[in-house]
């Protein structure tokens, strides 16, 4: 049996060598010609992209700490990969529980090379159709939960000399559909948070990768939390989106397995872009949105410059 702890570089390894080793390749290690096993911490692993990512990484020999809200969802994987999979129960709306889970992961594994903030879901409905409780839960899960996970990991990543954080967002972090206003608020919010924090922690060898998939064939639609439909919105863009999703007319082009493979390739790379759009829908919609923003910004140039203070 392989002793995985012997294959994981310690803080001393980085202190005794050039500290830039980690920033050059935060997810792959080569000591004495041996390719090192990576250790991942992934939230939201019971289904969807999180589950597929966990399966792929375990199959190639990596170690995974997988978190989920309900016990039992990964029992089959745990039986198959007892030596390389650790499963923790975690509700990401519980900040102290996040701190405890991260500490437990480090206690069990020694180090974490890649953190994947994946736990999230969608709240569907026009802004006035969703309840206060639904809004609070959406923000607590998708936005605050991701923020608290990242904050909990940063001290550990700094202490070990660096690491990589993968934030699973959405094309919805760059564009907006009707009926997903609260979901978009969380995705735009977490992308802004990550873009700022990435600048703060880059000197410590910590980098970020924001994943922006388009509509992908997972269980995302089945897991939507629905607001109570109001007749007033029936003949509006909100009503049109509701009917498209209900009827199955909403086109989903993304392949979940290919998406996960692309995430792994990107996370393994020596350097990563801050954002990675995945899927033709995401690429087209984000491209169109950015081009339109630039067009409107250029039209405002004269007004923008006119409000500067006189030299």
Coordinates of N, CA, C and O in Angstrom, one line a residue, residues 139 142-144 146-147 150 167 169 172-174 181-197 210 275:
X139 N -28.4 33.2 -0.7 CA -27.2 34.0 -0.5 C -26.2 33.3 0.6 O -25.0 33.3 0.4
X142 N -24.7 30.1 -1.6 CA -23.9 30.3 -2.8 C -22.8 31.3 -2.6 O -21.7 31.2 -3.1
X143 N -23.1 32.4 -1.9 CA -22.2 33.5 -1.7 C -21.4 33.4 -0.4 O -20.2 33.3 -0.4
X144 N -22.1 33.5 0.7 CA -21.5 33.6 2.0 C -20.8 32.2 2.3 O -19.6 32.2 2.8
X146 N -19.4 30.2 0.1 CA -18.1 30.2 -0.7 C -17.1 31.1 -0.1 O -15.9 30.8 0.0
X147 N -17.5 32.3 0.4 CA -16.6 33.2 1.0 C -16.0 32.6 2.2 O -14.8 32.7 2.5
X150 N -13.4 29.9 1.5 CA -12.1 30.5 1.1 C -11.4 31.1 2.2 O -10.2 30.8 2.4
X167 N -13.1 28.1 -7.9 CA -14.4 28.5 -7.5 C -15.4 28.2 -8.7 O -15.2 28.8 -9.8
X169 N -18.3 28.8 -10.5 CA -19.4 29.9 -10.7 C -20.3 29.5 -11.8 O -20.8 28.4 -11.8
X172 N -23.5 32.7 -15.5 CA -24.4 33.6 -14.7 C -23.6 34.5 -13.8 O -24.2 35.3 -13.1
X173 N -22.3 34.4 -13.8 CA -21.5 35.4 -13.1 C -21.0 36.5 -14.0 O -20.4 37.4 -13.5
X174 N -21.4 36.4 -15.3 CA -21.0 37.4 -16.2 C -22.2 38.0 -17.0 O -22.1 39.0 -17.6
X181 N -32.5 36.2 -10.7 CA -31.8 37.4 -10.2 C -31.0 37.1 -8.9 O -29.9 37.6 -8.8
X182 N -31.6 36.3 -8.0 CA -30.8 36.1 -6.8 C -29.7 35.1 -7.0 O -28.6 35.3 -6.4
X183 N -29.8 34.2 -7.9 CA -28.7 33.3 -8.3 C -27.6 34.1 -8.9 O -26.4 34.0 -8.5
X184 N -28.0 35.0 -9.8 CA -27.0 35.9 -10.4 C -26.3 36.8 -9.4 O -25.1 37.0 -9.5
X185 N -27.1 37.3 -8.4 CA -26.5 38.1 -7.4 C -25.3 37.4 -6.7 O -24.3 38.0 -6.4
X186 N -25.6 36.1 -6.4 CA -24.5 35.3 -5.7 C -23.3 35.0 -6.6 O -22.2 35.0 -6.1
X187 N -23.6 34.8 -7.9 CA -22.5 34.4 -8.8 C -21.6 35.7 -9.1 O -20.4 35.6 -9.2
X188 N -22.3 36.8 -9.4 CA -21.6 38.0 -9.7 C -20.8 38.4 -8.4 O -19.7 38.9 -8.4
X189 N -21.5 38.2 -7.2 CA -20.8 38.6 -6.0 C -19.6 37.7 -5.7 O -18.5 38.3 -5.3
X190 N -19.6 36.4 -5.9 CA -18.5 35.6 -5.6 C -17.4 35.8 -6.5 O -16.2 35.8 -6.2
X191 N -17.7 36.2 -7.8 CA -16.6 36.5 -8.7 C -15.9 37.8 -8.4 O -14.7 37.9 -8.5
X192 N -16.6 38.8 -7.9 CA -16.0 40.0 -7.4 C -15.1 39.7 -6.2 O -14.0 40.3 -6.1
X193 N -15.6 38.9 -5.3 CA -14.8 38.6 -4.1 C -13.5 37.9 -4.5 O -12.5 38.3 -4.0
X194 N -13.6 36.9 -5.4 CA -12.5 36.1 -5.8 C -11.4 37.0 -6.5 O -10.2 36.9 -6.2
X195 N -11.9 37.9 -7.4 CA -11.0 38.7 -8.1 C -10.2 39.6 -7.2 O -9.0 39.9 -7.4
X196 N -10.8 40.1 -6.1 CA -10.1 40.9 -5.1 C -9.2 40.1 -4.3 O -8.0 40.5 -4.1
X197 N -9.7 39.0 -3.8 CA -8.8 38.2 -2.9 C -7.6 37.6 -3.6 O -6.5 37.4 -3.1
X210 N -11.7 30.7 -11.6 CA -13.2 30.7 -11.6 C -13.7 30.0 -12.8 O -13.4 30.3 -13.9
X275 N -10.5 33.4 -15.0 CA -11.8 32.9 -15.4 C -11.7 31.9 -16.6 O -10.9 32.1 -17.5

